[in-house]
Coordinates of C-alpha atoms in Angstrom, one line a residue:
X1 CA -18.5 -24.9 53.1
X2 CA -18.0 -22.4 51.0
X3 CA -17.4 -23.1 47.1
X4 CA -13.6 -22.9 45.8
X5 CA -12.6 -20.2 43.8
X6 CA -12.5 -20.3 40.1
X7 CA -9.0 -20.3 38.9
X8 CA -8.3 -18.1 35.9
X9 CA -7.5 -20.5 32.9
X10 CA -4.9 -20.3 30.5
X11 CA -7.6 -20.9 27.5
X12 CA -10.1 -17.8 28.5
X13 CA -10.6 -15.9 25.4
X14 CA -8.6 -12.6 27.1
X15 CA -5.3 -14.4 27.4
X16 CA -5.5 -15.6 23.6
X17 CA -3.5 -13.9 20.5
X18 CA -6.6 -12.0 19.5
X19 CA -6.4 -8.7 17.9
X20 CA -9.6 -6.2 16.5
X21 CA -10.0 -2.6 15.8
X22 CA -10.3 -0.5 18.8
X23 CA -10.8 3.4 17.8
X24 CA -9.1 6.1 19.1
X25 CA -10.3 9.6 19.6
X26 CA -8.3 10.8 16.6
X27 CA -9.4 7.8 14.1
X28 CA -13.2 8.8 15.2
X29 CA -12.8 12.3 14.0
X30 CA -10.7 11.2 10.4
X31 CA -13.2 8.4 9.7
X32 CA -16.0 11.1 10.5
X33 CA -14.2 13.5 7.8
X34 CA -13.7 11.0 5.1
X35 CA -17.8 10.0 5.8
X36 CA -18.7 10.6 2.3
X37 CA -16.8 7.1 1.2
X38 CA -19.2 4.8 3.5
X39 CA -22.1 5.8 1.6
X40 CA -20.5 4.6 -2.1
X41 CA -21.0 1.3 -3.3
X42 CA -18.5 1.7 -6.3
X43 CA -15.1 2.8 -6.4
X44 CA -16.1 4.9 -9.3
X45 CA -18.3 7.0 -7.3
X46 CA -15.3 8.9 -5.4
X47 CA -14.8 10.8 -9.1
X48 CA -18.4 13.1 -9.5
X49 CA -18.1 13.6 -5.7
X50 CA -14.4 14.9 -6.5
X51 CA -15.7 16.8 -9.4
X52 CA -18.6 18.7 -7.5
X53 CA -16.5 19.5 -4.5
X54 CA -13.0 20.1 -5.9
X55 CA -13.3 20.5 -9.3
X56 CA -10.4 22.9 -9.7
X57 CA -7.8 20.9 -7.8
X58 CA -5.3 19.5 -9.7
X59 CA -5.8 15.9 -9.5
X60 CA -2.8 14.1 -11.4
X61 CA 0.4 15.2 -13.2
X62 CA 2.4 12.9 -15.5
X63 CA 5.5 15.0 -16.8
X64 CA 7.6 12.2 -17.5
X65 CA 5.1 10.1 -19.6
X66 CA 5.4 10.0 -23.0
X67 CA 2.0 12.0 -23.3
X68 CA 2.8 14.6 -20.7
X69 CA -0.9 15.4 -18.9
X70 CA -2.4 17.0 -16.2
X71 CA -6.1 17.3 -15.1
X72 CA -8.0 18.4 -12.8
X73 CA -10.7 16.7 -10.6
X74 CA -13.7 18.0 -12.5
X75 CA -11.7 16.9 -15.9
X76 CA -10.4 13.6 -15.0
X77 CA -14.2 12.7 -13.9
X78 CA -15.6 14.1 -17.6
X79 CA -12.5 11.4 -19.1
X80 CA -13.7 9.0 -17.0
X81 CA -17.4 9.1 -18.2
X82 CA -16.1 9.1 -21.7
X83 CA -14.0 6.3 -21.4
X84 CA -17.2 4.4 -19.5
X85 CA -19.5 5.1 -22.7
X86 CA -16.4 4.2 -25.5
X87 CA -16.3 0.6 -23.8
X88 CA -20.2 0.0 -23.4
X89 CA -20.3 1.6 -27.3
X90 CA -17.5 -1.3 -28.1
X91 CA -19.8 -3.6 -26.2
X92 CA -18.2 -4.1 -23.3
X93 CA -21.2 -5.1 -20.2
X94 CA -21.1 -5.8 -16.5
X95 CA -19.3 -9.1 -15.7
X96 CA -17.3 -8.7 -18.3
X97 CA -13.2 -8.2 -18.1
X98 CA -11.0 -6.2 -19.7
X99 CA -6.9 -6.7 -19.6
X100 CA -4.8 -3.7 -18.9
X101 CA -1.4 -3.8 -19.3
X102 CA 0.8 -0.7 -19.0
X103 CA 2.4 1.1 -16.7
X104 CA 1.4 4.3 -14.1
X105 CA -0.2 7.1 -16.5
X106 CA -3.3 9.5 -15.9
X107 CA -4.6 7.2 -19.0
X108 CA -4.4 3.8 -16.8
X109 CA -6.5 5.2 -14.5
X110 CA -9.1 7.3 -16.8
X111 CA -8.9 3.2 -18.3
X112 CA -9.5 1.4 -15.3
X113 CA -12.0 3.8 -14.1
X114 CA -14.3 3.6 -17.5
X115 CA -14.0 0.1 -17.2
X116 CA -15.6 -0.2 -13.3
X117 CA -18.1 2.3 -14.2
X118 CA -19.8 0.1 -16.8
X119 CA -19.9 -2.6 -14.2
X120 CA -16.8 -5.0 -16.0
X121 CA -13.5 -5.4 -14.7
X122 CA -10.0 -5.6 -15.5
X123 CA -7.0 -8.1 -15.0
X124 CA -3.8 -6.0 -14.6
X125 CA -0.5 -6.3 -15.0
X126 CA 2.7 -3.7 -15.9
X127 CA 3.8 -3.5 -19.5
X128 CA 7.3 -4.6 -18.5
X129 CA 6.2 -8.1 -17.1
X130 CA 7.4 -11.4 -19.2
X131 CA 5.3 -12.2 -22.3
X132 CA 4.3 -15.8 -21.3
X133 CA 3.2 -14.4 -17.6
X134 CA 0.6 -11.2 -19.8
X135 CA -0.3 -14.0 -22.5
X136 CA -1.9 -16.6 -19.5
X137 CA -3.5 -13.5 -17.8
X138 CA -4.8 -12.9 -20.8
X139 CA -6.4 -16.6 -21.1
X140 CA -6.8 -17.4 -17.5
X141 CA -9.4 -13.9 -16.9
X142 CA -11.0 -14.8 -19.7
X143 CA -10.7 -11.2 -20.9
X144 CA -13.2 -10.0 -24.0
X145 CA -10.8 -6.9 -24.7
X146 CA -7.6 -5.6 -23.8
X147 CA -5.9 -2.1 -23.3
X148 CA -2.1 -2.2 -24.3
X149 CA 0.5 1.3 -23.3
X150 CA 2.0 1.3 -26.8
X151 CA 2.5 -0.6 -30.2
X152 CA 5.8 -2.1 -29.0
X153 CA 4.3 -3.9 -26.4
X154 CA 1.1 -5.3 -28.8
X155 CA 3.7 -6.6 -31.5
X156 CA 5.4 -8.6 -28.3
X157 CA 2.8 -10.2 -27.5
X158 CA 2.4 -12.0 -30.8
X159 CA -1.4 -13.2 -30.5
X160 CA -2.6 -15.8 -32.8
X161 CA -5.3 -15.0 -34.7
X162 CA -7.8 -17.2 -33.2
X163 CA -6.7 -15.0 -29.3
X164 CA -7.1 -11.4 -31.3
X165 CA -10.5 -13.3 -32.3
X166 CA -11.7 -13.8 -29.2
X167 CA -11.4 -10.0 -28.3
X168 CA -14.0 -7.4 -29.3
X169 CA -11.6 -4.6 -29.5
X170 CA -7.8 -3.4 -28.5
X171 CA -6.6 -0.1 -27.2
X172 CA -3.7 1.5 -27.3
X173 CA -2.8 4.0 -24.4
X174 CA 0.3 5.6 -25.9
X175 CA 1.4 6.6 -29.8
X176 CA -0.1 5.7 -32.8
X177 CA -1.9 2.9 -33.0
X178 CA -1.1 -0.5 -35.1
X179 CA -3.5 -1.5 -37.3
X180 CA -6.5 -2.9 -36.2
X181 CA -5.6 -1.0 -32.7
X182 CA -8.2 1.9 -31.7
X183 CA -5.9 5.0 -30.2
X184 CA -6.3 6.4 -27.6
X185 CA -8.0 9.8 -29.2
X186 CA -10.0 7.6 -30.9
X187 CA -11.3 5.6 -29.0
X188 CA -12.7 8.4 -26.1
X189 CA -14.1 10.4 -29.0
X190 CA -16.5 7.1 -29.8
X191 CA -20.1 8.3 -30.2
X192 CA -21.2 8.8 -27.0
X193 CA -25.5 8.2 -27.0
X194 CA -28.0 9.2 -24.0
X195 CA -29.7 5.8 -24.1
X196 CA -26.0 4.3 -23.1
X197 CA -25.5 7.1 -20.4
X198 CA -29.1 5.5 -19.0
X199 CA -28.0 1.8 -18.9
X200 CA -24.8 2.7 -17.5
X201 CA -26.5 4.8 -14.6
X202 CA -29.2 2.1 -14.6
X203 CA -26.7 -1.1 -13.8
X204 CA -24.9 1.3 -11.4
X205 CA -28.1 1.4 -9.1
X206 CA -29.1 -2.0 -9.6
X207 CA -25.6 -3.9 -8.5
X208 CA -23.8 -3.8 -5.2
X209 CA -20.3 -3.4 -3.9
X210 CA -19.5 -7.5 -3.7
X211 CA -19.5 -6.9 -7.3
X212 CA -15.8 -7.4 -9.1
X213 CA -13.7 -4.4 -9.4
X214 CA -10.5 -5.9 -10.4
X215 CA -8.2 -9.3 -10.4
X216 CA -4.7 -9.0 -9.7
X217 CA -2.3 -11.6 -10.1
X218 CA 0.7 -12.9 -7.6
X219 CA 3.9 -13.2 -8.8
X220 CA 3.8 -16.8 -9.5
X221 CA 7.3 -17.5 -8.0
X222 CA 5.8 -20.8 -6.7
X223 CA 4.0 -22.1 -10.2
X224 CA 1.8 -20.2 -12.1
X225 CA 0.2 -17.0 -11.2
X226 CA -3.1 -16.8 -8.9
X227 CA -6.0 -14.3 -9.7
X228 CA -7.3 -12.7 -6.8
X229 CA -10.2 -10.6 -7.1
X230 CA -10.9 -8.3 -5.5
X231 CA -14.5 -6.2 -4.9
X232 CA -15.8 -2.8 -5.3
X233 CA -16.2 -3.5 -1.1
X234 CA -12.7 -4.6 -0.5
X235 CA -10.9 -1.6 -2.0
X236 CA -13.6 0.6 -0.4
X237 CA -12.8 -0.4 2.8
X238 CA -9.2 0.7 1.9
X239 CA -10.4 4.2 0.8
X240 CA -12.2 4.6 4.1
X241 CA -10.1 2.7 6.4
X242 CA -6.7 4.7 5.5
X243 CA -8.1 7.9 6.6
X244 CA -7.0 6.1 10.6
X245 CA -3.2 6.0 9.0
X246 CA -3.4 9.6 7.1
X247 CA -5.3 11.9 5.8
X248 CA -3.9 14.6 4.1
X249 CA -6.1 17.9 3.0
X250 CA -7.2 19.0 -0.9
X251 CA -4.7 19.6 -2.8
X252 CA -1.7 18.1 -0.3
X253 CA 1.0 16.9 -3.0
X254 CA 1.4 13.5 -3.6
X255 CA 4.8 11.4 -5.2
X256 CA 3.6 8.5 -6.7
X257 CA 6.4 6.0 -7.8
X258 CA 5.1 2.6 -7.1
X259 CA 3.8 0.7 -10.0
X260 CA -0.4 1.6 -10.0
X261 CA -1.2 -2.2 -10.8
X262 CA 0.4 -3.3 -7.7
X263 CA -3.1 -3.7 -5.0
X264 CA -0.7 -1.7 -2.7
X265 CA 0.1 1.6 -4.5
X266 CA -3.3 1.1 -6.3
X267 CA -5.5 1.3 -2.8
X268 CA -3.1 4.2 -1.8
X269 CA -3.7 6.1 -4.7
X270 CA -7.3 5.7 -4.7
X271 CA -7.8 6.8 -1.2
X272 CA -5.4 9.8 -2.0
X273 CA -7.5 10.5 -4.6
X274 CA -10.6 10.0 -2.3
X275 CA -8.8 13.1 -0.3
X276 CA -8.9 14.9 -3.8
X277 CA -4.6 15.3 -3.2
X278 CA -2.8 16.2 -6.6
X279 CA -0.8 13.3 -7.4
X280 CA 2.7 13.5 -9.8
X281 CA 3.8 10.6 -11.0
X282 CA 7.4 9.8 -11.5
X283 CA 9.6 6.8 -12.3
X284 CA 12.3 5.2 -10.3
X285 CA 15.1 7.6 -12.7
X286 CA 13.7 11.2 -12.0
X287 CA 12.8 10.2 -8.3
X288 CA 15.6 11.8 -6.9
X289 CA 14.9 15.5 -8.7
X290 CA 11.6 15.2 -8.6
X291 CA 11.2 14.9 -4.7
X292 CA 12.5 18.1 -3.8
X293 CA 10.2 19.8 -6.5
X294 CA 7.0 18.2 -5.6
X295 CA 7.8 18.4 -2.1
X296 CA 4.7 15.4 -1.0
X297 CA 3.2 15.8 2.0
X298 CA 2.4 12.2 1.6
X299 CA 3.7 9.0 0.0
X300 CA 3.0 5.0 -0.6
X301 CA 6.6 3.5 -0.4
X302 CA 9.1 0.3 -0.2
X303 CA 11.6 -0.5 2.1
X304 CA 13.7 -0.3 -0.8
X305 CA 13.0 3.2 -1.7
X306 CA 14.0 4.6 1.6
X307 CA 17.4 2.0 1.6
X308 CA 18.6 3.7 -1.5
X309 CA 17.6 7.3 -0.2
X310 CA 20.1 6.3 2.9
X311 CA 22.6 4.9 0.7
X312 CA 22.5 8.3 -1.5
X313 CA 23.0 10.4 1.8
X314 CA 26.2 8.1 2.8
X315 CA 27.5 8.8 -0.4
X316 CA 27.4 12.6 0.2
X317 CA 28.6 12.4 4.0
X318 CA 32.2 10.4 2.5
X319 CA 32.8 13.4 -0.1
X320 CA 31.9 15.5 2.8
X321 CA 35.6 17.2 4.4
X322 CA 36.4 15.0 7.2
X323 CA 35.2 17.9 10.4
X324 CA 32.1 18.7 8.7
X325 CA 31.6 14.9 8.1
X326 CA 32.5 14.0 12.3
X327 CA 30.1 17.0 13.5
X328 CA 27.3 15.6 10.9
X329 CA 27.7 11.5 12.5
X330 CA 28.0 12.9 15.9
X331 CA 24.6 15.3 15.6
X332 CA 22.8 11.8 13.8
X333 CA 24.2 9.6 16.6
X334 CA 22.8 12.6 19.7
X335 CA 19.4 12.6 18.0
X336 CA 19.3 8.8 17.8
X337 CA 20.0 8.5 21.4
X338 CA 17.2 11.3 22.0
X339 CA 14.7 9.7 19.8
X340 CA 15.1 6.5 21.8
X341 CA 15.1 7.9 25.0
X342 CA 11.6 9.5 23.8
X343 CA 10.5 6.7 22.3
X344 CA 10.9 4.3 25.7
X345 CA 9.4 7.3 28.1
X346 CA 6.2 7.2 25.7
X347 CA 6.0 3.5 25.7
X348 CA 6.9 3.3 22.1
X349 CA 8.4 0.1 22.5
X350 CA 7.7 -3.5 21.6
X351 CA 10.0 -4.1 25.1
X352 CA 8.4 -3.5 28.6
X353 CA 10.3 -0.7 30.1
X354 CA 10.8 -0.7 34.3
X355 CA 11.3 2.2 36.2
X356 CA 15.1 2.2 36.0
X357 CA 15.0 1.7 32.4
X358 CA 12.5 5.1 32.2
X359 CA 14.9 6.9 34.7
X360 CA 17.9 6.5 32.6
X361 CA 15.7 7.5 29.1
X362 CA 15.1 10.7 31.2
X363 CA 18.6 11.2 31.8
X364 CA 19.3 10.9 28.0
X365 CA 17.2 12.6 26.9
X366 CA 18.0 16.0 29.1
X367 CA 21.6 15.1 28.2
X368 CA 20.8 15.4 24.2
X369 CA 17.8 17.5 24.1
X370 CA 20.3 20.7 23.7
X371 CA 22.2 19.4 20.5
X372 CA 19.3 17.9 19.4
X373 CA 17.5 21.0 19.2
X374 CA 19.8 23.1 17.2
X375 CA 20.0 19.8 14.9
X376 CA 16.7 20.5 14.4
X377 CA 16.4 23.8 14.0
X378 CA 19.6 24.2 11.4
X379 CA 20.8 20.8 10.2
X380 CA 18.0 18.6 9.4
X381 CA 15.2 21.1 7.5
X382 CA 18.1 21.5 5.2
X383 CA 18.7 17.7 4.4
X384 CA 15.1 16.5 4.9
X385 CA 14.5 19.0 1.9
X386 CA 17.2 17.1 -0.3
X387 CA 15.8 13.8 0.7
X388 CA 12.6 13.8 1.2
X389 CA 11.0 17.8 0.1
X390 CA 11.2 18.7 3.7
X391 CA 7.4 18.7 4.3
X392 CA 6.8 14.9 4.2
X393 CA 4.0 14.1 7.1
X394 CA 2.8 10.6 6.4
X395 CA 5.3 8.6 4.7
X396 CA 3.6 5.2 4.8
X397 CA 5.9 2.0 3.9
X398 CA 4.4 -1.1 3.2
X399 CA 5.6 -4.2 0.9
X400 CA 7.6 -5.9 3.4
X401 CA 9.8 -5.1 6.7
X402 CA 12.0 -2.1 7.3
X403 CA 15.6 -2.9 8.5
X404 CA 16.0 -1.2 12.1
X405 CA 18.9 1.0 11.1
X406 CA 16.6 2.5 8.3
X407 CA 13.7 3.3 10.6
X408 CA 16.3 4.8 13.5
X409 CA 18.1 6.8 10.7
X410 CA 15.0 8.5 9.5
X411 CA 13.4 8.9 12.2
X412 CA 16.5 10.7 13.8
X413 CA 15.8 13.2 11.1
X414 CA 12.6 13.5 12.0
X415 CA 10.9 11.2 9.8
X416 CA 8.4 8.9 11.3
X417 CA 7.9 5.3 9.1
X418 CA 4.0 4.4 9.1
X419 CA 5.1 0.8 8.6
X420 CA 2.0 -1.1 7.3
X421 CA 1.5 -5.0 6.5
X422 CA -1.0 -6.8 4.0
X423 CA -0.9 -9.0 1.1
X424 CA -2.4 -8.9 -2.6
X425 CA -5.2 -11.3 -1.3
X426 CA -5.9 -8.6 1.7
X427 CA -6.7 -5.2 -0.5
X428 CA -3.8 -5.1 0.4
X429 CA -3.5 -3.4 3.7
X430 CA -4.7 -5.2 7.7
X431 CA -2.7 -3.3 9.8
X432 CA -0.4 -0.3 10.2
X433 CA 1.4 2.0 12.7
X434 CA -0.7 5.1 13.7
X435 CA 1.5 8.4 13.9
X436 CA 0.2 8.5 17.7
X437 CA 1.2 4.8 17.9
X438 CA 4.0 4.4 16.3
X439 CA 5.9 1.5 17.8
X440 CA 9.0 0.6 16.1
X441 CA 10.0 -3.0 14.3
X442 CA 6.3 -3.9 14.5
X443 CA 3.8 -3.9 11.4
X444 CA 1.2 -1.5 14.0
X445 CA -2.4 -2.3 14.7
X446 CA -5.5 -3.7 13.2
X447 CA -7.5 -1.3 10.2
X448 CA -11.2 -0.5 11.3
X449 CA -13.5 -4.1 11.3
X450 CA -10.1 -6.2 10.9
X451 CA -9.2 -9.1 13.5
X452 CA -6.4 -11.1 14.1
X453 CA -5.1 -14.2 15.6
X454 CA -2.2 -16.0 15.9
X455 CA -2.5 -20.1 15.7
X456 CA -0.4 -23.3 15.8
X457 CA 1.2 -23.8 12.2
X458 CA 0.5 -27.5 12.8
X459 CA -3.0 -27.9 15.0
X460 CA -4.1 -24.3 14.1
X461 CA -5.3 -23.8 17.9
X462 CA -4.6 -20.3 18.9
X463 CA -1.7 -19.2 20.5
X464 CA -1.3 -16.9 23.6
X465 CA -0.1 -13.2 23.5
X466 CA 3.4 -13.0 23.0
X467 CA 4.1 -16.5 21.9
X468 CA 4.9 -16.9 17.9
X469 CA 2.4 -18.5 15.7
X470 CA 1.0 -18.1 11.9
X471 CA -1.1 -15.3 11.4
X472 CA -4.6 -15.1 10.3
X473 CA -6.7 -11.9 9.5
X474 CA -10.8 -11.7 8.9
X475 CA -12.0 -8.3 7.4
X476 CA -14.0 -6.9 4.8
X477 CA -11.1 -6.2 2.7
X478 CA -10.0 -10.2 2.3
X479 CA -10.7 -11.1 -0.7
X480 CA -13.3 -14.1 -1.2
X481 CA -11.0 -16.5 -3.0
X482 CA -9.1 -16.6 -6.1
X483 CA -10.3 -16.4 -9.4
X484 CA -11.9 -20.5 -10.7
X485 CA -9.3 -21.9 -8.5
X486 CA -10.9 -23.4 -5.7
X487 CA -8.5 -25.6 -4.5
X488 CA -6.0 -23.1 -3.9
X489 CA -8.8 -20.9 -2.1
X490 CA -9.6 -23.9 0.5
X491 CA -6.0 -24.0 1.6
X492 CA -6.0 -20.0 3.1
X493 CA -9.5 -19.3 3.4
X494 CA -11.4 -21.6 6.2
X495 CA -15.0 -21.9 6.3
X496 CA -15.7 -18.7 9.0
X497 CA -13.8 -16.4 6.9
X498 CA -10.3 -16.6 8.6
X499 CA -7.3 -16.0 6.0
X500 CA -4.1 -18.1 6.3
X501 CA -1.3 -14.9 5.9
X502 CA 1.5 -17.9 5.8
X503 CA 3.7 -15.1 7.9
X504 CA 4.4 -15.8 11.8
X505 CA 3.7 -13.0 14.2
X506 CA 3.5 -12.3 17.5
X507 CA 0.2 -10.5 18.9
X508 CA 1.2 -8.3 22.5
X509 CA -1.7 -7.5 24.6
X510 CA -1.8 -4.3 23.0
X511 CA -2.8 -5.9 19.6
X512 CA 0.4 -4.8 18.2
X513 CA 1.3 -7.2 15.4
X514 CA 4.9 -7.8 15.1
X515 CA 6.2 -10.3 11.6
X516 CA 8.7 -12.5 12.3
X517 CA 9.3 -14.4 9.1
X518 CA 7.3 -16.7 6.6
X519 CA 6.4 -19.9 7.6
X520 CA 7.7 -21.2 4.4
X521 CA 11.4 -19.8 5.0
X522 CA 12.0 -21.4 8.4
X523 CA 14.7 -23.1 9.0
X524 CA 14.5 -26.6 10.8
X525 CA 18.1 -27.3 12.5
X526 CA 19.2 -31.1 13.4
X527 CA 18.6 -30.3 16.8
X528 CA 14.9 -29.3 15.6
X529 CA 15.2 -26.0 16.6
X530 CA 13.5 -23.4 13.9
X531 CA 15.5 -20.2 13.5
X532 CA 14.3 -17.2 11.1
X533 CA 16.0 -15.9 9.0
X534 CA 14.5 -12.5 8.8
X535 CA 16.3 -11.0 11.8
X536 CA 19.2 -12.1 10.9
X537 CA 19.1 -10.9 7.5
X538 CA 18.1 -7.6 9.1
X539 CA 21.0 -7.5 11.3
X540 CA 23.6 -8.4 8.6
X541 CA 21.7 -5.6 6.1
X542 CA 23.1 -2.9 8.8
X543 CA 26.4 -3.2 7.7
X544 CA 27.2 -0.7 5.3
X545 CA 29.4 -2.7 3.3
X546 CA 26.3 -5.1 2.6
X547 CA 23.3 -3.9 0.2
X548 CA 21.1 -6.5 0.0
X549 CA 20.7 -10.5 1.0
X550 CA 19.1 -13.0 -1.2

């Protein structure tokens, strides 16, 4: 008799919403070119590399801050050193942490970067956040000094006396300083000793990269504000693992509008930095003119951002005359249909397309690959150079989900979204859509050493492929918990390191994640059917005549 067949079982680990970092042939190769990063145990260390091998780069341009500035690499790094030996002079020491609150400036960085190199770090926060939220960062980090962007902002926040006591010195980024501030030319032409240079190098060598870079704080929509720090490891695992989403060359412009202090444009910046780019800030006012002069071959962005951008082009298609206006919507609607057509023969799609389905995508796209063509070649250079500086190759958008119209309008153009997806807690970014990969309405695959898994909201027993559930991550760039609050650590962070996203995703078997709304926002009918709203709020946000759902 012979034995009876093993059946395959519905719990084997290959049939489970599991997700991990499988690298392509093109990651290998960008990973190998951005080597230098793995052997840093400080995110510090990325500035005398810079120095050394692209000194004469420009490394950041500020035009529109008060203090307009520019540096190159090897000068930003000689800042940076003087900024670490002005705090260890004004005693700040590893462990420490230092408050910074301002807003994007070469000085912020040249701040924060002084501060990691002599082992402290700093709570952030923009200058334009409410007094009560900057006075409790203040308190809860337990900071021993504090760097302020101007005197306005030091008079709001009022200290007592006993709080300015407990501070062993303030700075002032911007103007003159109030009294018993240290400005900002002061304070980085503090006597600057060999023995400090020695300790400094000396605590470098001795620490590692679990030590604390930074601690960012959540919004506090839900209570009061959460630290989360975050290591010298976690954002190094950014600065490396990016390189599998983009990597631009030396001296590739960079737009940079995002708030710094936000973990999101903060990683992006550094790793940009890491790929010695020249970076211009800009605000949200002089975005628009500035694009077309900078002309960025890359960019960290919002939904948001590219929503108004469309908004701004429908503006100019209604003052357009009404033939020039029909031929432009027609030429968008042919290179939609081609883009889509190209998209489903690739496999670009979250669907599973039969044979009939890839038939009629041929047919479409033979029909509209003429039109499409000469759209290419004379109408869209001309409006990507309005919109976006016409030379934009990795525009990554992260901070939530990108309505489908927005995605297919861009892309039409010949813009390709690099979606991303991550949280303050995570770095911030877990996964992303590859430019090789790039499969639309999903958040892309897993960054290098990251895994995912989708469980049961309620039993936390992992789902299968396909089938929604709440989405955990596990990667070096999770954070470890958040700052003294252990009971709010033990409710997303389990004991084998899995972190509780609070979003619900579906895995595919191609460990594509796909976000399908919060877990908190779901909404529980009579008949106890849970609908999301996200889609729907997506689907209504394609109407022209509606902006924005709250």
């Amino acid at each position: 008799m012979q034995p009876a067949k093993k059946q395959k079982s519905y719990t084997d680990h290959f049939d489970l919403a599991y997700s991990s970092w499988i690298p392509t042939r093109h990651e290998k190769n960008f990973l190998q070119c951005h080597s230098y990063v793995k052997d840093l145990n400080y995110v510090d260390e990325i500035w005398p590399w810079l120095s050394k091998n692209y000194g004469e780069i420009q490394a950041v341009k500020a035009p529109h801050a008060r203090h307009p500035e520019n540096f190159n690499y090897r000068e930003i790094s000689h800042l940076i050193s003087l900024a670490a030996h002005s705090f260890f002079k004004l005693g700040i020491r590893q462990g420490d942490v230092v408050s910074v609150f301002s807003e994007n400036s070469p000085r912020w960085l040249v701040a924060d970067q002084g501060i990691m190199r002599v082992g402290a770090s700093n709570a952030v926060r923009g200058a334009n956040a409410p007094v009560e939220e900057l006075r409790f960062i203040l308190e809860d980090s337990k900071s021993v000094a504090l760097v302020v962007q101007n005197s306005e902002l030091w008079e709001k926040l009022d200290l007592s006396e006993s709080d300015k006591n407990n501070l062993s010195c303030i700075i002032q980024l911007e103007g003159k300083a109030s009294p018993g501030v240290i400005g900002w030319d002061d304070f980085l032409l503090k006597e600057i000793k060999t023995n400090n240079l020695n300790l400094v190098q000396e605590r470098l060598k001795s620490e590692s990269s679990s030590q604390i870079a930074t601690i960012l704080y959540t919004s506090g929509t839900t209570g009061k504000p959460k630290g989360v720090p975050l290591t010298h490891g976690n954002l190094l695992h950014q600065i490396s693992s990016l390189a599998c989403v983009a990597y631009p060359d030396p001296g590739d412009p960079v737009l940079s509008v995002l708030p710094i202090w936000h973990s999101y444009e903060r990683s992006a910046e550094y790793y940009f930095f890491s790929c010695a780019c020249t970076q211009s800030y800009t605000t949200i006012k002089n975005f628009r003119n500035d694009i077309p002069k900078v002309r960025p071959v890359v960019m960290a962005t919002v939904p948001r951002l590219w929503e108004s951008i469309k908004v701004g082009f429908d503006e100019a298609i209604k003052a357009m005359p009404p033939g020039r206006r029909r031929i432009l919507i027609m030429a968008l609607e042919n290179s939609r249909q081609y883009k889509f057509a190209l998209r489903a023969i690739r496999g670009l799609m979250l669907e599973r397309i039969n044979t009939r389905a890839r038939l009629f995508a041929c047919l479409t796209l033979v029909k509209c690959w003429p039109i499409h063509m000469i759209s290419s070649l004379t109408l869209w250079p001309k409006i990507l150079r309005k919109l976006s500086g016409g030379r934009l190759k990795y525009p990554i958008s992260g901070g939530g989900a990108i309505a489908p119209h927005i995605d297919s309008f861009f892309e039409s153009l010949g813009i390709e979204l690099l979606v991303g997806y991550g949280l303050t807690e995570t770095s911030p970014v877990i996964s992303c859509r590859r430019p090789w990969r790039n499969v639309r309405r999903s958040s892309g695959q897993p960054l290098p050493e990251t895994e995912f898994k989708i469980v049961d909201p309620q039993t936390q027993q992992t789902k299968f492929f396909n089938q929604k559930g709440l989405v955990m991550v596990r990667g070096p760039q999770v954070m470890n918990g958040y700052f003294e609050n252990e009971v709010a650590t033990n409710k997303v962070l389990d004991n084998n390191g899995w972190f509780n996203t609070g979003d619900l995703g579906i895995l595919n078997n191609d460990g594509i994640l796909t976000l399908t709304g919060r877990y908190k926002d779901t909404i529980v009918l009579s008949n106890g059917e849970n609908i999301e709203p996200g889609p729907l709020e997506e689907v209504l946000c394609s109407f022209p005549f509606i902006e924005q759902i709250m």
